[in-house]
Amino acid sequence: MSGNNVRLQAISDVEAYVPPTVSFDHSEAPGEIFGENVFSKVVMQKRLPKSVYKSVIATIEHGEKLDPLVADAVASAMKDWALEKGATHYAHVFYPLTGLTAEKHDSFFEPNGDGTALAEFAGKTLVQGEPDASSFPNGGLRNTFEARGYTGWDVTSPAYVLENPNGNTLCIPTVFVSMTGEALDHKTPLLRSQQAMGEHATRILELFGHKDLNNVVAFCGPEQEYFLVDRHFFLARPDLLNAGRTLFGAKPPKGQEFDDHYFGAIPERVLGFMMDTERELFKLGIPAKTRHNEVAPGQFEIAPMFERGNVASDHQQQLMTTFKSVAKKHGMEILFHEKPFQGVNGSGKHVNFSLGNNELGSLFVPGDNPHDNAQFLVFCAATIRAVHKFGGLLRASVASASNDHRLGANEAPPAIISIFLGDQLADIFDQIATSSLSSSKSRGSMHIGVDTLPVLPTDPGDRNRTSPFAFTGNRFEFRAPGSLQTVAAPMVTINTIMADSLDYIATKLEASVASGTDFDEAVQALLTEIITEHGAVVFNGDGYSDAWPIEAEKRGLKNLKTTLDALPELITEEAMDLFERYGVFNHREMHSRYEIGLEQYARTIEVEARLTLEMGATIILPAAVRYQTELAINIGALTAAGVDADSTALDEVSAPIGALRSALATLRAAVAGDAGETALAEAEHAQGVLLPAMSDVRAAADALEEIVADDLWPLPTYQEMLFIL
Ligand code: ADP
Ligand code: MG
């Protein structure tokens, strides 16, 4: 019987598997290959006429419009470079709202009429493409536009050559919009929001005396957590294969977390994988920095160096694609799901955020004089106000069916969005709050810009891991995003709510200055006002404690526990006006994102429900029944032989088999049942009916896993998947 056992087969396959040895050229310095496949500024400087190069840089650094003649020159140089790198095709790469990466490939070569072909690549082709948009989610935007969508080159994100054993491709990062110009992707709003945020940050910097500033941009450093499992196990688990997470699996027995016999081989194999990925990422100019994460077995993390937000976002997507293919090469599968294993720590993608530019660095770094410190405090205050006013939107930006398993589960920050400042910075804002202009000289109060500020924290030693939005010395770290998500959605929200706060502050300060108020006094008054009105969002305590949700409610902070609680935040009047005011989304675009959020939520859970049903009925129930039959036959044989047979084991397996059958029947009815017509009804059905029915099936199945004879159990167990690499 066990000859057909997929799990036992997988275990012996894993044991027989020899991972590939990666042969590195040890004489090759990492620096040599860094950016090798990128059409970088350095490459452009070498290959473009001076005036063309200057014009492209002006577009990148100052946001100036790209001249069509310049586009032609760039396209021609880019094509020559790509052909030298062995590229035969070019692709406009875009980021549709599925959260995945999409590419439309075209050949460089066009027939010449005389039987030969000529490599062609005009500026027009570089700048704009026209993929069919009908197969991508659009949340109702398609009703009014034809199937065609447009892609447009994001000049600020460099083109690169993607290697493949079957031929290389020049990849051009692009936006993806409808015929009417509405965003169908994640990049378009990211660029729009960055522009808005930069514009208002610049107004403030000008008030602080800065002149001739380069674009102020958002910086993003994403930390990616992931699991690795052996591919043999992965392929023996239809749930991992189709849903990216296990829908069944009893917790490994206590005290047996480490199995030394298997454990010995882990580091070498994973290290081989990591070295291989790093090499690929370096070639693409992605500044990778890898390290082992110790939280869960089989779980690791990579954190590339921070970069300009839209470049970091593109690189993050490339990183995920690269990891997937390199893992396969090493006989493993990478799991980006937020919660692949119930009861085991899940994965997040911390988004480290700051704003600034190459001249100024991060604006979240305190200065060494009162003037610079005042500027630093203004940008911090803007963040406090933004997070307080729009915490619900931040929560909505990371809402998904898979991230729901993680947020608030005491392994990731709670769904309540608060801000952590660290003791020192919190203390400074406390003092600002208690000082009014008239009493600013009193003890314990502080008058910024006039009095000398205490030395401001440069590195707050205490890292509060329980806070969803934490100040970490030179940046804020948003810890709620899930490992599977794009960083673009949270970055869009952060940029836009920051634009709103910076606009508010700039407008007030400009008016004060115009009316003759002393600038320092005006800044002081504004900081006091902001911390008084928005200080409720500052929380330095333990976000995992039971007291926090109660306290947060008293403070009026939202606790949006699930995706369905969070998504409506996108379509409040306030949110829609905010995004429209800063030119990021119009109302239709907001509605479309809301609809797509609901659709994706419902689709994810529907697939999981069908898988649960299928696996429960065709894999787990048959295994349990085989064991039950074996026991029954055994009892029959013993009784026939006149031996007293104990039927306890039979009773023990029969009870959960009964429970499994009935739970499967309920789930079958739920899956077949009417989920309603609208996206909202479907999502509510998924949450209210499918999820609980799946959970009942799982409970019965997991109970059986602990009873059924090991040689009959058909699915690789948690212990095997997590500890055998
Ligand atoms: P930790 O896990 O302790 O939070 P890591 O070193 O893993 O720290 O990751 C920190 C991330 O923050 C890296 O991606 C890093 O590049 C990024 N980062 C550092 N400084 C800034 C900054 N000023 N703006 C944005 N991101 C930053
Ligand atoms: Mg971190």
PDB file of C-alpha atoms in Angstrom, residues 151-249:
ATOM      1  CA  THR A 151       2.698  51.119 -21.276  1.00  0.00           C
ATOM      2  CA  GLY A 152       5.077  54.042 -20.932  1.00  0.00           C
ATOM      3  CA  TRP A 153       8.761  54.091 -20.045  1.00  0.00           C
ATOM      4  CA  ASP A 154       9.639  55.134 -16.498  1.00  0.00           C
ATOM      5  CA  VAL A 155      12.835  57.013 -17.266  1.00  0.00           C
ATOM      6  CA  THR A 156      13.790  57.034 -13.581  1.00  0.00           C
ATOM      7  CA  SER A 157      14.015  53.224 -13.414  1.00  0.00           C
ATOM      8  CA  PRO A 158      16.879  51.831 -15.503  1.00  0.00           C
ATOM      9  CA  ALA A 159      16.386  49.312 -18.310  1.00  0.00           C
ATOM     10  CA  TYR A 160      18.200  46.004 -17.957  1.00  0.00           C
ATOM     11  CA  VAL A 161      18.958  42.780 -19.794  1.00  0.00           C
ATOM     12  CA  LEU A 162      17.391  39.674 -18.335  1.00  0.00           C
ATOM     13  CA  GLU A 163      19.379  36.525 -19.010  1.00  0.00           C
ATOM     14  CA  ASN A 164      17.738  33.262 -19.924  1.00  0.00           C
ATOM     15  CA  PRO A 165      19.374  30.095 -21.265  1.00  0.00           C
ATOM     16  CA  ASN A 166      17.158  30.440 -24.333  1.00  0.00           C
ATOM     17  CA  GLY A 167      17.927  34.060 -25.155  1.00  0.00           C
ATOM     18  CA  ASN A 168      18.247  37.408 -23.444  1.00  0.00           C
ATOM     19  CA  THR A 169      15.677  40.180 -23.269  1.00  0.00           C
ATOM     20  CA  LEU A 170      15.995  43.929 -22.866  1.00  0.00           C
ATOM     21  CA  CYS A 171      13.502  44.872 -20.142  1.00  0.00           C
ATOM     22  CA  ILE A 172      12.051  48.353 -19.931  1.00  0.00           C
ATOM     23  CA  PRO A 173      10.225  49.284 -16.709  1.00  0.00           C
ATOM     24  CA  THR A 174       6.940  50.937 -17.649  1.00  0.00           C
ATOM     25  CA  VAL A 175       3.691  52.302 -16.324  1.00  0.00           C
ATOM     26  CA  PHE A 176       0.468  50.673 -17.486  1.00  0.00           C
ATOM     27  CA  VAL A 177      -2.587  52.849 -18.080  1.00  0.00           C
ATOM     28  CA  SER A 178      -5.934  52.651 -19.824  1.00  0.00           C
ATOM     29  CA  MET A 179      -6.753  54.515 -23.005  1.00  0.00           C
ATOM     30  CA  THR A 180      -8.257  57.264 -20.869  1.00  0.00           C
ATOM     31  CA  GLY A 181      -5.074  57.493 -18.831  1.00  0.00           C
ATOM     32  CA  GLU A 182      -6.379  55.755 -15.728  1.00  0.00           C
ATOM     33  CA  ALA A 183      -3.884  53.670 -13.783  1.00  0.00           C
ATOM     34  CA  LEU A 184      -4.087  49.910 -14.252  1.00  0.00           C
ATOM     35  CA  ASP A 185      -0.901  49.233 -12.341  1.00  0.00           C
ATOM     36  CA  HIS A 186       1.157  49.948  -9.231  1.00  0.00           C
ATOM     37  CA  LYS A 187       3.848  52.088 -10.814  1.00  0.00           C
ATOM     38  CA  THR A 188       1.687  54.902 -12.154  1.00  0.00           C
ATOM     39  CA  PRO A 189       0.359  55.975  -8.742  1.00  0.00           C
ATOM     40  CA  LEU A 190       3.794  55.472  -7.219  1.00  0.00           C
ATOM     41  CA  LEU A 191       5.285  58.015  -9.601  1.00  0.00           C
ATOM     42  CA  ARG A 192       2.346  60.381  -9.194  1.00  0.00           C
ATOM     43  CA  SER A 193       2.449  60.206  -5.401  1.00  0.00           C
ATOM     44  CA  GLN A 194       6.198  60.639  -5.291  1.00  0.00           C
ATOM     45  CA  GLN A 195       5.894  63.787  -7.351  1.00  0.00           C
ATOM     46  CA  ALA A 196       3.233  65.233  -5.051  1.00  0.00           C
ATOM     47  CA  MET A 197       5.192  64.397  -1.915  1.00  0.00           C
ATOM     48  CA  GLY A 198       8.399  65.839  -3.412  1.00  0.00           C
ATOM     49  CA  GLU A 199       6.709  69.057  -4.422  1.00  0.00           C
ATOM     50  CA  HIS A 200       5.394  69.852  -0.950  1.00  0.00           C
ATOM     51  CA  ALA A 201       8.567  68.704   0.802  1.00  0.00           C
ATOM     52  CA  THR A 202      10.432  71.166  -1.411  1.00  0.00           C
ATOM     53  CA  ARG A 203       8.159  74.027  -0.291  1.00  0.00           C
ATOM     54  CA  ILE A 204       9.128  73.301   3.299  1.00  0.00           C
ATOM     55  CA  LEU A 205      12.813  72.976   2.515  1.00  0.00           C
ATOM     56  CA  GLU A 206      12.694  76.327   0.745  1.00  0.00           C
ATOM     57  CA  LEU A 207      11.209  77.883   3.870  1.00  0.00           C
ATOM     58  CA  PHE A 208      14.197  76.486   5.726  1.00  0.00           C
ATOM     59  CA  GLY A 209      16.461  78.295   3.275  1.00  0.00           C
ATOM     60  CA  HIS A 210      17.406  75.581   0.780  1.00  0.00           C
ATOM     61  CA  LYS A 211      17.785  76.707  -2.827  1.00  0.00           C
ATOM     62  CA  ASP A 212      18.022  75.011  -6.240  1.00  0.00           C
ATOM     63  CA  LEU A 213      17.039  71.648  -4.886  1.00  0.00           C
ATOM     64  CA  ASN A 214      17.129  68.413  -6.821  1.00  0.00           C
ATOM     65  CA  ASN A 215      13.877  66.449  -6.722  1.00  0.00           C
ATOM     66  CA  VAL A 216      12.974  65.298  -3.258  1.00  0.00           C
ATOM     67  CA  VAL A 217      12.039  61.625  -3.559  1.00  0.00           C
ATOM     68  CA  ALA A 218      10.895  58.789  -1.348  1.00  0.00           C
ATOM     69  CA  PHE A 219      13.472  56.170  -0.445  1.00  0.00           C
ATOM     70  CA  CYS A 220      12.465  52.625   0.230  1.00  0.00           C
ATOM     71  CA  GLY A 221      14.421  49.722   1.685  1.00  0.00           C
ATOM     72  CA  PRO A 222      12.280  46.572   1.636  1.00  0.00           C
ATOM     73  CA  GLU A 223      13.087  43.604   3.864  1.00  0.00           C
ATOM     74  CA  GLN A 224      11.798  40.357   2.388  1.00  0.00           C
ATOM     75  CA  GLU A 225      11.116  37.282   4.496  1.00  0.00           C
ATOM     76  CA  TYR A 226      10.537  33.896   2.880  1.00  0.00           C
ATOM     77  CA  PHE A 227      10.530  30.155   3.434  1.00  0.00           C
ATOM     78  CA  LEU A 228      12.396  27.523   1.456  1.00  0.00           C
ATOM     79  CA  VAL A 229      11.091  23.970   1.095  1.00  0.00           C
ATOM     80  CA  ASP A 230      12.460  21.058  -0.829  1.00  0.00           C
ATOM     81  CA  ARG A 231      10.748  20.810  -4.217  1.00  0.00           C
ATOM     82  CA  HIS A 232       9.893  17.139  -3.733  1.00  0.00           C
ATOM     83  CA  PHE A 233       7.765  18.047  -0.735  1.00  0.00           C
ATOM     84  CA  PHE A 234       6.331  21.058  -2.508  1.00  0.00           C
ATOM     85  CA  LEU A 235       5.177  18.898  -5.407  1.00  0.00           C
ATOM     86  CA  ALA A 236       3.633  16.386  -3.013  1.00  0.00           C
ATOM     87  CA  ARG A 237       1.473  19.156  -1.487  1.00  0.00           C
ATOM     88  CA  PRO A 238      -1.260  20.378  -3.843  1.00  0.00           C
ATOM     89  CA  ASP A 239      -1.983  23.172  -1.352  1.00  0.00           C
ATOM     90  CA  LEU A 240       1.550  24.596  -1.542  1.00  0.00           C
ATOM     91  CA  LEU A 241       1.544  24.211  -5.290  1.00  0.00           C
ATOM     92  CA  ASN A 242      -1.785  25.958  -5.848  1.00  0.00           C
ATOM     93  CA  ALA A 243      -2.305  28.223  -2.862  1.00  0.00           C
ATOM     94  CA  GLY A 244       1.248  28.880  -1.702  1.00  0.00           C
ATOM     95  CA  ARG A 245       0.368  27.776   1.820  1.00  0.00           C
ATOM     96  CA  THR A 246      -0.481  24.572   3.636  1.00  0.00           C
ATOM     97  CA  LEU A 247      -4.204  24.103   4.156  1.00  0.00           C
ATOM     98  CA  PHE A 248      -3.555  21.081   6.372  1.00  0.00           C
ATOM     99  CA  GLY A 249      -0.862  20.051   8.813  1.00  0.00           C
TER     100      GLY A 249
END
